[in-house]
Amino acid sequence: GRFGYASAQAIILFLIILIFTVLQFKVGERKVHYQ
C-alpha cells in the first residue's frame, strides 16, 4: 500500500543520486586525466 509506494520512491531517489554521483566522478576523473 502506501508504505510500499514510499519505499519504492526512496529506492528510486537513491538510485538517481547514486548514478549522478558516479557520472560526476567519471567527469571529474576525465578532467584530471586531460590536464
GROMACS .gro file of N, CA and C in nm:
model
  105
    1GLY      N    1   0.083  -0.120   0.000
    1GLY     CA    2   0.000   0.000   0.000
    1GLY      C    3   0.087   0.126   0.000
    2ARG      N    4   0.051   0.218   0.084
    2ARG     CA    5   0.119   0.347   0.089
    2ARG      C    6   0.265   0.333   0.129
    3PHE      N    7   0.293   0.243   0.224
    3PHE     CA    8   0.431   0.225   0.270
    3PHE      C    9   0.518   0.169   0.157
    4GLY      N   10   0.466   0.076   0.081
    4GLY     CA   11   0.542   0.018  -0.030
    4GLY      C   12   0.574   0.123  -0.135
    5TYR      N   13   0.478   0.212  -0.161
    5TYR     CA   14   0.499   0.319  -0.260
    5TYR      C   15   0.607   0.415  -0.212
    6ALA      N   16   0.602   0.452  -0.085
    6ALA     CA   17   0.703   0.542  -0.029
    6ALA      C   18   0.841   0.477  -0.033
    7SER      N   19   0.844   0.346  -0.006
    7SER     CA   20   0.970   0.273  -0.009
    7SER      C   21   1.027   0.271  -0.151
    8ALA      N   22   0.940   0.248  -0.249
    8ALA     CA   23   0.984   0.247  -0.389
    8ALA      C   24   1.038   0.384  -0.429
    9GLN      N   25   0.970   0.490  -0.386
    9GLN     CA   26   1.018   0.626  -0.418
    9GLN      C   27   1.156   0.649  -0.358
   10ALA      N   28   1.176   0.603  -0.235
   10ALA     CA   29   1.305   0.622  -0.168
   10ALA      C   30   1.416   0.548  -0.242
   11ILE      N   31   1.386   0.427  -0.289
   11ILE     CA   32   1.485   0.348  -0.362
   11ILE      C   33   1.519   0.416  -0.495
   12ILE      N   34   1.416   0.464  -0.566
   12ILE     CA   35   1.439   0.533  -0.694
   12ILE      C   36   1.523   0.658  -0.673
   13LEU      N   37   1.491   0.734  -0.568
   13LEU     CA   38   1.567   0.856  -0.539
   13LEU      C   39   1.713   0.821  -0.510
   14PHE      N   40   1.735   0.714  -0.433
   14PHE     CA   41   1.871   0.670  -0.401
   14PHE      C   42   1.946   0.631  -0.528
   15LEU      N   43   1.879   0.559  -0.618
   15LEU     CA   44   1.944   0.517  -0.742
   15LEU      C   45   1.981   0.639  -0.827
   16ILE      N   46   1.892   0.738  -0.835
   16ILE     CA   47   1.921   0.859  -0.913
   16ILE      C   48   2.044   0.930  -0.856
   17ILE      N   49   2.050   0.942  -0.724
   17ILE     CA   50   2.165   1.008  -0.660
   17ILE      C   51   2.292   0.928  -0.686
   18LEU      N   52   2.282   0.796  -0.678
   18LEU     CA   53   2.398   0.709  -0.700
   18LEU      C   54   2.451   0.726  -0.842
   19ILE      N   55   2.361   0.723  -0.940
   19ILE     CA   56   2.401   0.739  -1.080
   19ILE      C   57   2.464   0.876  -1.103
   20PHE      N   58   2.403   0.981  -1.045
   20PHE     CA   59   2.455   1.117  -1.060
   20PHE      C   60   2.595   1.129  -1.001
   21THR      N   61   2.616   1.065  -0.885
   21THR     CA   62   2.747   1.069  -0.819
   21THR      C   63   2.852   0.998  -0.905
   22VAL      N   64   2.817   0.883  -0.961
   22VAL     CA   65   2.911   0.808  -1.046
   22VAL      C   66   2.945   0.890  -1.170
   23LEU      N   67   2.845   0.954  -1.231
   23LEU     CA   68   2.870   1.036  -1.350
   23LEU      C   69   2.962   1.153  -1.317
   24GLN      N   70   2.937   1.220  -1.205
   24GLN     CA   71   3.023   1.332  -1.165
   24GLN      C   72   3.166   1.283  -1.141
   25PHE      N   73   3.180   1.167  -1.078
   25PHE     CA   74   3.312   1.111  -1.051
   25PHE      C   75   3.386   1.084  -1.181
   26LYS      N   76   3.317   1.027  -1.280
   26LYS     CA   77   3.380   0.997  -1.409
   26LYS      C   78   3.419   1.126  -1.481
   27VAL      N   79   3.332   1.226  -1.478
   27VAL     CA   80   3.362   1.355  -1.543
   27VAL      C   81   3.482   1.420  -1.475
   28GLY      N   82   3.486   1.419  -1.343
   28GLY     CA   83   3.597   1.477  -1.269
   28GLY      C   84   3.726   1.403  -1.298
   29GLU      N   85   3.717   1.271  -1.308
   29GLU     CA   86   3.835   1.190  -1.337
   29GLU      C   87   3.887   1.223  -1.477
   30ARG      N   88   3.795   1.241  -1.571
   30ARG     CA   89   3.831   1.272  -1.710
   30ARG      C   90   3.903   1.407  -1.715
   31LYS      N   91   3.853   1.507  -1.642
   31LYS     CA   92   3.916   1.639  -1.641
   31LYS      C   93   4.059   1.630  -1.588
   32VAL      N   94   4.078   1.556  -1.481
   32VAL     CA   95   4.211   1.540  -1.422
   32VAL      C   96   4.302   1.469  -1.521
   33HIS      N   97   4.247   1.369  -1.592
   33HIS     CA   98   4.326   1.291  -1.687
   33HIS      C   99   4.376   1.380  -1.802
   34TYR      N  100   4.290   1.469  -1.852
   34TYR     CA  101   4.329   1.553  -1.965
   34TYR      C  102   4.426   1.664  -1.925
   35GLN      N  103   4.423   1.703  -1.799
   35GLN     CA  104   4.519   1.805  -1.754
   35GLN      C  105   4.655   1.738  -1.736
   0.00000   0.00000   0.00000
